[in-house]
Coordinates of N, CA and C and ligand atoms in Angstrom, one line a residue:
X76 N -48.5 23.9 4.3 CA -47.3 24.3 3.6 C -46.0 23.9 4.4
X77 N -45.0 23.4 3.8 CA -43.8 23.0 4.5 C -43.0 24.3 4.7
X78 N -42.2 24.2 5.8 CA -41.3 25.3 6.1 C -39.9 25.1 5.5
X79 N -39.7 25.8 4.4 CA -38.4 25.5 3.6 C -37.2 25.8 4.5
X80 N -37.3 26.7 5.5 CA -36.2 27.1 6.3 C -35.6 26.0 7.1
X81 N -36.5 24.9 7.4 CA -36.0 23.8 8.2 C -35.4 22.7 7.4
X82 N -35.4 22.8 6.1 CA -34.8 21.7 5.3 C -33.3 22.0 5.2
X83 N -32.5 21.1 5.5 CA -31.0 21.3 5.4 C -30.6 21.6 4.0
X84 N -29.6 22.5 3.8 CA -29.2 22.7 2.4 C -28.5 21.4 1.8
X85 N -28.7 21.2 0.5 CA -28.1 20.0 0.0 C -26.5 20.0 0.1
X86 N -26.0 18.8 0.5 CA -24.5 18.8 0.6 C -23.9 18.9 -0.8
X87 N -22.7 19.5 -1.0 CA -22.1 19.6 -2.3 C -22.0 18.2 -2.9
X88 N -22.2 18.1 -4.2 CA -22.2 16.8 -4.9 C -21.0 16.0 -4.6
X89 N -19.8 16.7 -4.6 CA -18.6 16.0 -4.4 C -18.5 15.3 -3.1
X90 N -19.0 16.0 -2.0 CA -19.0 15.5 -0.7 C -19.9 14.2 -0.6
X91 N -21.1 14.3 -1.3 CA -22.0 13.2 -1.3 C -21.4 12.0 -2.0
X92 N -20.7 12.2 -3.2 CA -20.1 11.1 -3.9 C -19.0 10.5 -3.1
X93 N -18.3 11.3 -2.3 CA -17.2 10.8 -1.5 C -17.7 10.0 -0.3
X94 N -18.8 10.5 0.3 CA -19.5 9.7 1.4 C -20.0 8.4 0.8
X95 N -20.6 8.4 -0.3 CA -21.2 7.3 -1.0 C -20.1 6.2 -1.2
X96 N -19.0 6.7 -1.8 CA -17.8 5.9 -2.1 C -17.3 5.2 -0.8
X97 N -17.3 5.9 0.3 CA -16.8 5.4 1.5 C -17.8 4.3 2.0
X98 N -19.1 4.6 1.9 CA -20.1 3.6 2.4 C -20.0 2.3 1.6
X99 N -20.0 2.5 0.2 CA -20.0 1.3 -0.7 C -18.7 0.5 -0.4
X100 N -17.5 1.2 -0.4 CA -16.3 0.5 -0.2 C -16.3 -0.3 1.1
X101 N -16.8 0.4 2.2 CA -16.8 -0.3 3.5 C -17.8 -1.5 3.5
X102 N -19.0 -1.3 2.9 CA -20.0 -2.4 2.9 C -19.5 -3.6 2.0
X103 N -18.7 -3.3 1.0 CA -18.2 -4.4 0.2 C -17.3 -5.4 1.0
X104 N -16.8 -4.9 2.1 CA -15.9 -5.7 2.9 C -16.6 -7.0 3.5
X105 N -17.8 -6.8 3.8 CA -18.6 -8.0 4.5 C -18.7 -9.1 3.5
X106 N -19.3 -8.9 2.3 CA -19.4 -10.0 1.4 C -18.1 -10.6 0.9
X107 N -17.1 -9.8 0.9 CA -15.7 -10.3 0.5 C -15.2 -11.2 1.6
X108 N -15.4 -10.8 2.8 CA -14.9 -11.6 3.9 C -15.6 -12.9 3.9
X109 N -16.9 -12.9 3.6 CA -17.7 -14.1 3.5 C -17.2 -15.0 2.4
X110 N -16.9 -14.5 1.2 CA -16.3 -15.3 0.1 C -15.0 -16.0 0.6
X111 N -14.2 -15.2 1.3 CA -12.9 -15.7 1.7 C -13.1 -16.8 2.7
X112 N -14.1 -16.6 3.7 CA -14.3 -17.7 4.7 C -14.8 -19.0 4.0
X113 N -15.7 -18.9 3.1 CA -16.2 -20.1 2.4 C -15.1 -20.7 1.6
X114 N -14.2 -19.9 1.0 CA -13.1 -20.5 0.2 C -12.2 -21.3 1.2
X115 N -12.0 -20.7 2.4 CA -11.2 -21.4 3.4 C -11.8 -22.7 3.8
X116 N -13.1 -22.7 3.9 CA -13.8 -23.9 4.4 C -13.7 -25.0 3.3
X117 N -13.9 -24.6 2.0 CA -13.7 -25.6 0.9 C -12.3 -26.2 1.0
X118 N -11.3 -25.3 1.2 CA -10.0 -25.9 1.2 C -9.8 -26.9 2.4
X119 N -10.4 -26.6 3.5 CA -10.3 -27.5 4.7 C -11.2 -28.7 4.6
X120 N -12.1 -28.7 3.6 CA -13.2 -29.7 3.5 C -12.8 -31.1 3.1
X121 N -11.6 -31.3 2.6 CA -11.2 -32.6 2.2 C -10.4 -32.5 0.9
X122 N -10.2 -33.7 0.3 CA -9.3 -33.8 -0.9 C -10.0 -33.1 -2.1
X123 N -9.2 -32.3 -2.8 CA -9.7 -31.5 -3.9 C -9.0 -32.0 -5.2
X124 N -9.7 -32.0 -6.3 CA -9.0 -32.3 -7.6 C -8.1 -31.1 -7.9
X125 N -7.2 -31.3 -8.9 CA -6.3 -30.2 -9.3 C -7.1 -29.1 -9.9
X126 N -8.1 -29.4 -10.6 CA -8.9 -28.3 -11.2 C -9.6 -27.5 -10.1
X127 N -10.1 -28.2 -9.1 CA -10.8 -27.5 -8.0 C -9.8 -26.6 -7.3
X128 N -8.6 -27.1 -7.1 CA -7.5 -26.3 -6.4 C -7.2 -25.1 -7.2
X129 N -7.1 -25.2 -8.5 CA -6.8 -24.1 -9.4 C -7.9 -23.0 -9.3
X130 N -9.2 -23.5 -9.3 CA -10.3 -22.5 -9.2 C -10.3 -21.8 -7.9
X131 N -10.0 -22.6 -6.8 CA -10.0 -22.0 -5.5 C -8.9 -20.9 -5.4
X132 N -7.8 -21.2 -6.0 CA -6.6 -20.3 -6.0 C -7.0 -19.0 -6.7
X133 N -7.8 -19.2 -7.8 CA -8.2 -18.0 -8.6 C -9.2 -17.1 -7.7
X134 N -10.1 -17.8 -7.0 CA -11.0 -17.1 -6.1 C -10.3 -16.3 -5.1
X135 N -9.3 -17.0 -4.5 CA -8.5 -16.3 -3.4 C -7.7 -15.1 -3.9
X136 N -7.2 -15.3 -5.2 CA -6.4 -14.1 -5.7 C -7.4 -13.0 -6.0
X137 N -8.6 -13.3 -6.6 CA -9.5 -12.2 -6.9 C -10.0 -11.5 -5.6
X138 N -10.1 -12.3 -4.5 CA -10.5 -11.7 -3.2 C -9.4 -10.8 -2.7
X139 N -8.2 -11.2 -2.8 CA -7.1 -10.4 -2.4 C -7.0 -9.1 -3.2
X140 N -7.2 -9.2 -4.5 CA -7.2 -8.0 -5.3 C -8.3 -7.0 -5.0
X141 N -9.5 -7.6 -4.8 CA -10.6 -6.8 -4.4 C -10.4 -6.1 -3.1
X142 N -9.8 -6.8 -2.1 CA -9.6 -6.3 -0.8 C -8.6 -5.1 -0.9
X143 N -7.6 -5.3 -1.7 CA -6.6 -4.2 -1.8 C -7.2 -3.0 -2.5
X144 N -8.1 -3.2 -3.5 CA -8.7 -2.1 -4.2 C -9.6 -1.3 -3.2
X145 N -10.4 -2.1 -2.4 CA -11.3 -1.5 -1.5 C -10.5 -0.6 -0.5
X146 N -9.4 -1.2 0.0 CA -8.6 -0.5 1.0 C -8.1 0.8 0.3
X147 N -7.6 0.7 -0.9 CA -7.2 2.0 -1.6 C -8.3 3.0 -1.7
X148 N -9.5 2.5 -2.0 CA -10.6 3.5 -2.2 C -10.9 4.1 -0.8
X149 N -10.9 3.3 0.3 CA -11.1 3.9 1.6 C -10.1 4.9 1.9
X150 N -8.8 4.6 1.5 CA -7.7 5.6 1.7 C -8.0 6.9 0.9
X151 N -8.5 6.7 -0.3 CA -8.8 7.9 -1.1 C -9.9 8.8 -0.4
X152 N -10.9 8.1 0.2 CA -11.9 8.8 0.9 C -11.3 9.6 2.1
X153 N -10.4 8.9 2.8 CA -9.7 9.5 3.9 C -8.9 10.7 3.5
X154 N -8.2 10.5 2.3 CA -7.4 11.6 1.8 C -8.2 12.8 1.4
X155 N -9.3 12.6 0.8 CA -10.2 13.7 0.3 C -10.9 14.3 1.5
X156 N -11.1 13.5 2.5 CA -11.9 14.0 3.7 C -11.0 14.8 4.7
X157 N -9.8 15.2 4.4 CA -9.0 16.0 5.3 C -7.9 15.3 6.0
X158 N -7.8 14.0 5.8 CA -6.6 13.3 6.3 C -6.4 13.5 7.8
X159 N -7.4 13.0 8.6 CA -7.2 13.1 10.1 C -6.1 12.1 10.5
X160 N -5.2 12.6 11.4 CA -4.2 11.7 11.9 C -4.4 11.4 13.3
X161 N -4.1 10.2 13.7 CA -4.1 9.8 15.2 C -2.7 9.8 15.7
X162 N -2.2 10.9 16.1 CA -0.8 11.1 16.4 C -0.5 10.6 17.8
X163 N 0.5 9.7 18.0 CA 0.9 9.2 19.3 C 2.4 9.0 19.3
X164 N 3.1 8.9 20.4 CA 4.5 8.6 20.4 C 4.7 7.2 19.7
X165 N 5.6 7.2 18.7 CA 5.6 6.0 17.8 C 7.0 5.5 17.6
X166 N 7.2 4.2 17.9 CA 8.5 3.6 17.6 C 8.5 3.1 16.2
X167 N 9.2 3.8 15.4 CA 9.2 3.6 13.9 C 9.7 2.2 13.6
X168 N 10.7 1.7 14.3 CA 11.2 0.4 14.0 C 10.1 -0.7 14.2
X169 N 9.3 -0.6 15.3 CA 8.2 -1.5 15.5 C 7.2 -1.5 14.3
X170 N 6.9 -0.3 13.9 CA 6.0 -0.1 12.8 C 6.5 -0.8 11.5
X171 N 7.8 -0.6 11.2 CA 8.4 -1.1 10.0 C 8.5 -2.6 10.2
X172 N 8.9 -3.1 11.4 CA 9.1 -4.5 11.6 C 7.8 -5.3 11.4
X173 N 6.7 -4.7 11.9 CA 5.4 -5.5 11.8 C 4.9 -5.5 10.3
X174 N 5.2 -4.4 9.6 CA 4.8 -4.5 8.2 C 5.6 -5.4 7.4
X175 N 6.9 -5.5 7.6 CA 7.8 -6.4 6.9 C 7.3 -7.8 7.2
X176 N 7.0 -8.1 8.5 CA 6.6 -9.4 8.9 C 5.3 -9.8 8.2
X177 N 4.4 -8.9 8.1 CA 3.1 -9.1 7.5 C 3.3 -9.5 6.0
X178 N 4.3 -9.0 5.4 CA 4.5 -9.2 3.9 C 5.4 -10.4 3.6
X179 N 5.9 -11.0 4.7 CA 6.8 -12.2 4.5 C 6.2 -13.3 3.6
X180 N 5.0 -13.6 3.8 CA 4.3 -14.7 3.1 C 4.2 -14.3 1.6
X181 N 3.8 -13.1 1.3 CA 3.7 -12.6 0.0 C 5.0 -12.6 -0.8
X182 N 6.1 -12.2 0.0 CA 7.4 -12.2 -0.6 C 7.9 -13.6 -0.9
X183 N 7.6 -14.5 0.0 CA 8.0 -16.0 -0.2 C 7.3 -16.5 -1.4
X184 N 6.0 -16.2 -1.6 CA 5.2 -16.7 -2.7 C 5.8 -16.2 -4.0
X185 N 6.4 -15.0 -4.0 CA 7.0 -14.5 -5.2 C 8.5 -14.8 -5.4
X186 N 9.0 -15.5 -4.4 CA 10.5 -15.8 -4.5 C 11.4 -14.6 -4.2
X187 N 10.9 -13.7 -3.4 CA 11.7 -12.5 -3.1 C 12.0 -12.5 -1.6
X188 N 13.2 -12.1 -1.3 CA 13.7 -12.1 0.1 C 13.6 -10.7 0.7
X189 N 13.1 -10.6 1.9 CA 13.0 -9.3 2.6 C 14.1 -9.2 3.6
X190 N 14.7 -8.0 3.7 CA 15.8 -7.8 4.7 C 15.4 -6.5 5.5
X191 N 15.6 -6.6 6.8 CA 15.4 -5.3 7.6 C 16.6 -5.1 8.4
X192 N 17.2 -3.8 8.3 CA 18.3 -3.4 9.2 C 18.0 -2.1 9.8
X193 N 18.7 -1.8 10.9 CA 18.5 -0.5 11.5 C 19.8 0.1 12.0
X194 N 19.8 1.4 12.0 CA 21.0 2.1 12.6 C 20.9 2.3 14.1
X195 N 21.8 3.1 14.6 CA 21.9 3.3 16.1 C 21.0 4.6 16.5
X196 N 20.8 4.7 17.7 CA 20.1 5.9 18.3 C 18.8 6.2 17.7
X197 N 18.0 5.2 17.4 CA 16.7 5.4 16.9 C 15.9 6.1 18.0
X198 N 15.0 6.9 17.6 CA 14.2 7.6 18.6 C 12.7 7.6 18.3
X199 N 11.9 7.8 19.3 CA 10.4 7.8 19.1 C 10.0 9.1 18.4
X200 N 9.1 9.0 17.5 CA 8.6 10.2 16.8 C 7.1 10.3 17.1
X201 N 6.6 11.5 16.9 CA 5.1 11.7 17.1 C 4.5 11.6 15.7
X202 N 3.7 10.5 15.6 CA 3.2 10.3 14.3 C 2.0 9.3 14.4
X203 N 1.3 9.1 13.3 CA 0.2 8.1 13.2 C 0.8 6.8 12.8
X204 N 0.9 5.8 13.7 CA 1.6 4.5 13.3 C 0.8 3.8 12.2
X205 N -0.5 3.8 12.3 CA -1.3 3.0 11.3 C -1.0 3.6 9.9
X206 N -1.0 4.9 9.8 CA -0.8 5.5 8.4 C 0.7 5.3 8.0
X207 N 1.6 5.5 8.9 CA 3.0 5.2 8.5 C 3.3 3.8 8.1
X208 N 2.5 2.9 8.8 CA 2.6 1.5 8.4 C 2.1 1.2 7.0
X209 N 1.1 2.0 6.6 CA 0.6 1.9 5.3 C 1.7 2.3 4.2
X210 N 2.4 3.4 4.6 CA 3.5 3.8 3.7 C 4.5 2.7 3.5
X211 N 4.9 2.1 4.6 CA 5.9 1.1 4.5 C 5.4 -0.1 3.7
X212 N 4.1 -0.5 4.0 CA 3.5 -1.6 3.4 C 3.4 -1.4 1.8
X213 N 3.0 -0.2 1.4 CA 2.9 0.1 0.0 C 4.3 0.0 -0.7
X214 N 5.3 0.5 0.0 CA 6.6 0.5 -0.6 C 7.2 -0.9 -0.7
X215 N 7.1 -1.6 0.4 CA 7.6 -3.0 0.4 C 6.9 -3.9 -0.5
X216 N 5.5 -3.7 -0.6 CA 4.8 -4.6 -1.5 C 5.1 -4.3 -2.9
X217 N 5.3 -3.0 -3.2 CA 5.7 -2.7 -4.6 C 7.1 -3.3 -4.9
X218 N 8.0 -3.3 -3.9 CA 9.3 -3.8 -4.1 C 9.2 -5.3 -4.4
X219 N 8.2 -6.0 -3.9 CA 8.0 -7.4 -4.1 C 7.3 -7.6 -5.5
X220 N 6.3 -6.8 -5.7 CA 5.4 -7.0 -6.9 C 6.3 -6.7 -8.2
X221 N 7.1 -5.7 -8.1 CA 7.8 -5.3 -9.3 C 9.2 -5.8 -9.3
X222 N 9.3 -7.1 -9.0 CA 10.6 -7.8 -8.8 C 10.6 -9.1 -9.6
X223 N 11.7 -9.8 -9.5 CA 11.8 -11.1 -10.1 C 12.0 -12.2 -9.1
X224 N 11.8 -13.4 -9.5 CA 12.2 -14.6 -8.6 C 13.7 -14.4 -8.2
X225 N 14.0 -14.6 -6.9 CA 15.3 -14.5 -6.5 C 15.7 -13.0 -6.1
X226 N 14.8 -12.1 -6.2 CA 15.1 -10.7 -5.9 C 15.1 -10.4 -4.4
X227 N 15.4 -9.2 -4.1 CA 15.5 -8.7 -2.7 C 14.8 -7.4 -2.5
X228 N 14.3 -7.2 -1.3 CA 13.8 -5.9 -0.9 C 14.5 -5.6 0.4
X229 N 15.3 -4.5 0.5 CA 16.0 -4.2 1.7 C 15.4 -2.9 2.3
X230 N 15.0 -3.1 3.6 CA 14.5 -1.9 4.3 C 15.5 -1.5 5.4
X231 N 15.8 -0.2 5.4 CA 16.7 0.2 6.5 C 16.1 1.4 7.1
X232 N 16.3 1.5 8.5 CA 15.8 2.6 9.2 C 16.9 3.2 10.0
X233 N 17.0 4.6 9.9 CA 18.1 5.2 10.6 C 17.7 6.6 11.1
X234 N 18.6 7.1 12.0 CA 18.3 8.4 12.6 C 19.3 9.4 11.9
X235 N 18.7 10.5 11.4 CA 19.6 11.6 10.9 C 19.5 12.6 12.0
X236 N 20.4 13.7 11.9 CA 20.4 14.7 13.0 C 19.0 15.2 13.3
X237 N 18.2 15.5 12.3 CA 16.9 16.2 12.6 C 15.7 15.3 12.1
X238 N 16.0 14.1 11.8 CA 14.9 13.3 11.2 C 15.1 11.8 11.3
X239 N 14.0 11.1 11.1 CA 14.2 9.6 10.9 C 14.0 9.3 9.4
X240 N 14.8 8.3 9.0 CA 14.8 8.0 7.6 C 14.5 6.5 7.4
X241 N 13.6 6.2 6.5 CA 13.3 4.8 6.1 C 13.7 4.7 4.6
X242 N 14.5 3.7 4.3 CA 14.9 3.5 2.9 C 14.4 2.1 2.5
X243 N 13.7 2.0 1.3 CA 13.2 0.7 0.8 C 13.8 0.6 -0.6
X244 N 14.7 -0.4 -0.7 CA 15.5 -0.6 -1.9 C 15.3 -2.0 -2.5
X245 N 14.9 -2.0 -3.7 CA 14.8 -3.4 -4.4 C 15.7 -3.5 -5.6
X246 N 15.9 -4.8 -5.9 CA 16.7 -5.0 -7.1 C 15.9 -5.6 -8.2
X247 N 14.7 -5.0 -8.3 CA 13.7 -5.5 -9.3 C 13.8 -4.8 -10.7
X248 N 12.6 -4.7 -11.3 CA 12.6 -4.3 -12.7 C 12.9 -2.8 -13.0
X249 N 12.8 -2.0 -12.0 CA 13.1 -0.6 -12.2 C 12.0 0.2 -12.9
X250 N 12.1 1.5 -12.9 CA 11.1 2.3 -13.5 C 11.7 3.2 -14.6
X251 N 11.1 3.2 -15.8 CA 11.7 4.0 -16.9 C 11.8 5.5 -16.5
X252 N 12.9 6.1 -16.9 CA 13.2 7.5 -16.5 C 12.0 8.4 -16.8
X253 N 11.3 8.2 -18.0 CA 10.3 9.1 -18.4 C 9.0 9.0 -17.5
X254 N 8.9 7.8 -16.8 CA 7.8 7.6 -15.9 C 8.0 8.1 -14.5
X255 N 9.3 8.3 -14.1 CA 9.6 8.7 -12.7 C 8.9 9.9 -12.2
X256 N 8.7 11.0 -13.1 CA 8.0 12.2 -12.6 C 6.6 12.0 -12.3
X257 N 6.0 10.8 -12.7 CA 4.6 10.6 -12.6 C 4.2 9.6 -11.6
X258 N 5.1 8.9 -11.1 CA 4.7 7.7 -10.3 C 3.9 8.0 -9.0
X259 N 4.1 9.3 -8.5 CA 3.3 9.6 -7.3 C 1.9 10.2 -7.7
X260 N 1.6 10.3 -9.0 CA 0.3 10.8 -9.4 C -0.8 9.7 -9.2
X261 N -2.0 10.2 -8.8 CA -3.1 9.3 -8.6 C -3.4 8.5 -9.8
X262 N -3.6 7.2 -9.7 CA -4.0 6.3 -10.8 C -2.9 6.1 -11.9
X263 N -1.7 6.6 -11.6 CA -0.7 6.4 -12.7 C -0.1 5.0 -12.5
X264 N 0.0 4.3 -13.6 CA 0.7 3.0 -13.7 C 1.6 2.9 -14.9
X265 N 2.8 2.4 -14.8 CA 3.6 2.3 -16.0 C 3.0 1.3 -17.0
X266 N 3.1 1.6 -18.3 CA 2.5 0.7 -19.3 C 3.6 -0.1 -19.9
X267 N 4.0 -1.2 -19.3 CA 5.0 -2.0 -19.9 C 4.6 -3.5 -19.9
X268 N 5.2 -4.2 -20.8 CA 4.9 -5.6 -20.9 C 5.1 -6.3 -19.5
X269 N 6.2 -5.9 -18.8 CA 6.6 -6.6 -17.5 C 5.6 -6.3 -16.4
X270 N 4.9 -5.1 -16.5 CA 4.0 -4.8 -15.4 C 2.5 -5.1 -15.7
X271 N 2.3 -5.5 -17.0 CA 0.9 -5.6 -17.4 C 0.1 -6.7 -16.6
X272 N 0.8 -7.7 -16.1 CA 0.1 -8.7 -15.3 C 0.2 -8.5 -13.8
X273 N 0.8 -7.4 -13.4 CA 0.8 -7.1 -12.0 C -0.4 -6.3 -11.6
X274 N -1.1 -6.8 -10.6 CA -2.4 -6.1 -10.2 C -2.1 -4.9 -9.4
X275 N -2.9 -3.8 -9.6 CA -2.7 -2.6 -8.8 C -3.7 -1.6 -9.3
X276 N -3.9 -0.5 -8.4 CA -4.8 0.5 -8.7 C -4.1 1.8 -9.2
X277 N -2.8 1.9 -9.0 CA -2.1 3.1 -9.3 C -2.3 4.2 -8.2
X278 N -2.8 3.7 -7.0 CA -3.1 4.7 -5.9 C -2.1 4.6 -4.8
X279 N -1.4 3.5 -4.7 CA -0.5 3.3 -3.5 C 0.5 4.4 -3.3
X280 N 1.2 4.8 -4.3 CA 2.3 5.8 -4.1 C 1.7 7.2 -3.8
X281 N 0.6 7.5 -4.5 CA 0.0 8.8 -4.2 C -0.5 8.9 -2.7
X282 N -1.0 7.7 -2.2 CA -1.5 7.7 -0.8 C -0.2 7.8 0.1
X283 N 0.8 7.1 -0.3 CA 2.0 7.1 0.6 C 2.6 8.5 0.6
X284 N 2.6 9.2 -0.5 CA 3.2 10.6 -0.5 C 2.3 11.5 0.3
X285 N 1.0 11.4 0.2 CA 0.1 12.2 1.0 C 0.3 12.0 2.5
X286 N 0.4 10.8 2.9 CA 0.6 10.5 4.3 C 2.0 11.0 4.8
X287 N 3.0 10.9 4.0 CA 4.3 11.4 4.4 C 4.3 12.9 4.5
X288 N 3.7 13.5 3.5 CA 3.6 15.0 3.6 C 2.7 15.5 4.7
X289 N 1.7 14.8 5.0 CA 0.8 15.1 6.1 C 1.6 15.1 7.5
X290 N 2.7 14.3 7.5 CA 3.6 14.3 8.6 C 4.8 15.3 8.5
X291 N 4.6 16.2 7.5 CA 5.7 17.2 7.2 C 7.0 16.5 6.7
X292 N 6.8 15.3 6.2 CA 8.0 14.6 5.7 C 8.2 14.7 4.2
X293 N 9.1 14.0 3.7 CA 9.5 14.0 2.2 C 9.6 12.6 1.8
X294 N 9.1 12.3 0.6 CA 9.4 11.0 0.0 C 10.0 11.2 -1.4
X295 N 11.0 10.5 -1.7 CA 11.5 10.6 -3.1 C 12.0 9.2 -3.6
X296 N 12.3 9.2 -4.9 CA 12.6 7.9 -5.5 C 13.8 8.0 -6.5
X297 N 14.6 6.9 -6.5 CA 15.7 6.8 -7.5 C 15.5 5.5 -8.2
X298 N 15.7 5.4 -9.5 CA 15.5 4.0 -10.1 C 16.3 3.9 -11.3
X299 N 16.8 2.7 -11.6 CA 17.5 2.4 -12.8 C 16.8 1.2 -13.5
X300 N 16.4 1.4 -14.7 CA 15.6 0.4 -15.4 C 16.4 -0.9 -15.5
X301 N 15.7 -2.0 -15.1 CA 16.3 -3.3 -15.1 C 17.2 -3.6 -13.9
X302 N 17.5 -2.6 -13.1 CA 18.4 -2.8 -11.9 C 17.7 -2.7 -10.6
X303 N 16.7 -1.8 -10.5 CA 16.0 -1.7 -9.2 C 15.6 -0.2 -8.8
X304 N 15.0 -0.1 -7.7 CA 14.3 1.1 -7.3 C 14.6 1.3 -5.8
X305 N 14.8 2.6 -5.4 CA 15.0 2.9 -4.0 C 14.1 4.1 -3.7
X306 N 13.3 3.9 -2.6 CA 12.5 5.0 -2.1 C 13.1 5.5 -0.7
X307 N 13.1 6.8 -0.5 CA 13.6 7.4 0.7 C 12.4 8.1 1.4
X308 N 12.2 7.8 2.6 CA 11.1 8.5 3.4 C 11.8 9.2 4.5
X309 N 11.7 10.6 4.6 CA 12.3 11.3 5.6 C 11.3 12.0 6.5
X310 N 11.3 11.7 7.8 CA 10.2 12.2 8.7 C 10.9 13.1 9.7
X311 N 10.6 14.4 9.8 CA 11.3 15.3 10.7 C 11.1 15.0 12.1
X312 N 12.1 15.2 13.0 CA 11.9 15.1 14.4 C 11.4 16.5 14.9
X313 N 10.6 16.5 16.0 CA 10.1 17.8 16.4 C 11.2 18.7 16.9
Ligands
ADP1072 P1 0.2 0.2 -8.2 O1 -1.1 -0.1 -7.5 O2 0.1 0.2 -9.7 O3 1.3 -0.6 -7.7 P2 1.5 2.5 -7.1 O4 1.0 3.9 -6.9 O5 2.0 1.8 -5.9 O6 0.4 1.7 -7.9 O7 2.7 2.6 -8.1 C1 2.6 3.3 -9.4 C2 3.4 2.7 -10.4 O8 4.8 2.9 -10.2 C3 3.3 1.2 -10.6 O9 2.2 0.9 -11.4 C4 4.6 0.8 -11.1 O10 4.6 0.8 -12.5 C5 5.6 1.8 -10.6 N1 6.3 1.3 -9.4 C6 6.1 1.6 -8.1 N2 7.0 1.0 -7.3 C7 7.8 0.4 -8.1 C8 9.0 -0.5 -7.8 N3 9.5 -0.7 -6.6 N4 9.6 -1.0 -8.9 C9 9.2 -0.7 -10.2 N5 8.1 0.0 -10.4 C10 7.4 0.5 -9.4

């Protein structure tokens, strides 16, 4: 007869599905990296017809979308799993600068110009640079995605008396007033003709808000339809 006292109690279903989601999302990264590498090889392999170039471009776009969905899912697992932070002394300007640089190619492809400015007396904060980088990346990539050719995204970082503030301001399509109260909700996406072809999971802003609040900060938004959107992130100094 087996000794039932030695059998571990079943993990709650929610925890199991969260773990499973984490494993699946993580394991999907390997085949996706492989698809991307082979697509790169095809591109380098010699002269392609226009049709082949088009198909390759579609494969690359699908890979990009899948990668960002997987990253969002991994973030959701992190969020649900208690949001552990790796807090270190952190130069916020470096964090912002590297995210803006990483999005330069995406901005150029969309015909959008990125601008980065900073105020005086910036100071080091104690924070998780990888997670704050994600906040900046989500906000700036939204500023690019929900914009038009010739548009701008301006990022400004400044020191307030008791906080550091990051402002991400775009002159893109804006957000309808009735949607503004919902944009930080998980999976919320505005339903408009202009946004129907923009890829996204509706998770980016909810993740950004959770990260900022985990740092005891505040994130808020102002927007005028057709004129643009501004996000403010305020992170308190100790
Ligand atoms: P998504 O993956 O859909 O971009 P987000 O959580 O980042 O998800 O944003 C939620 C919704 O808020 C988007 O679908 C979009 O409609 C709107 N939104 C976010 N940022 C902007 C912006 N800078 N300009 C216009 N709309 C935006």
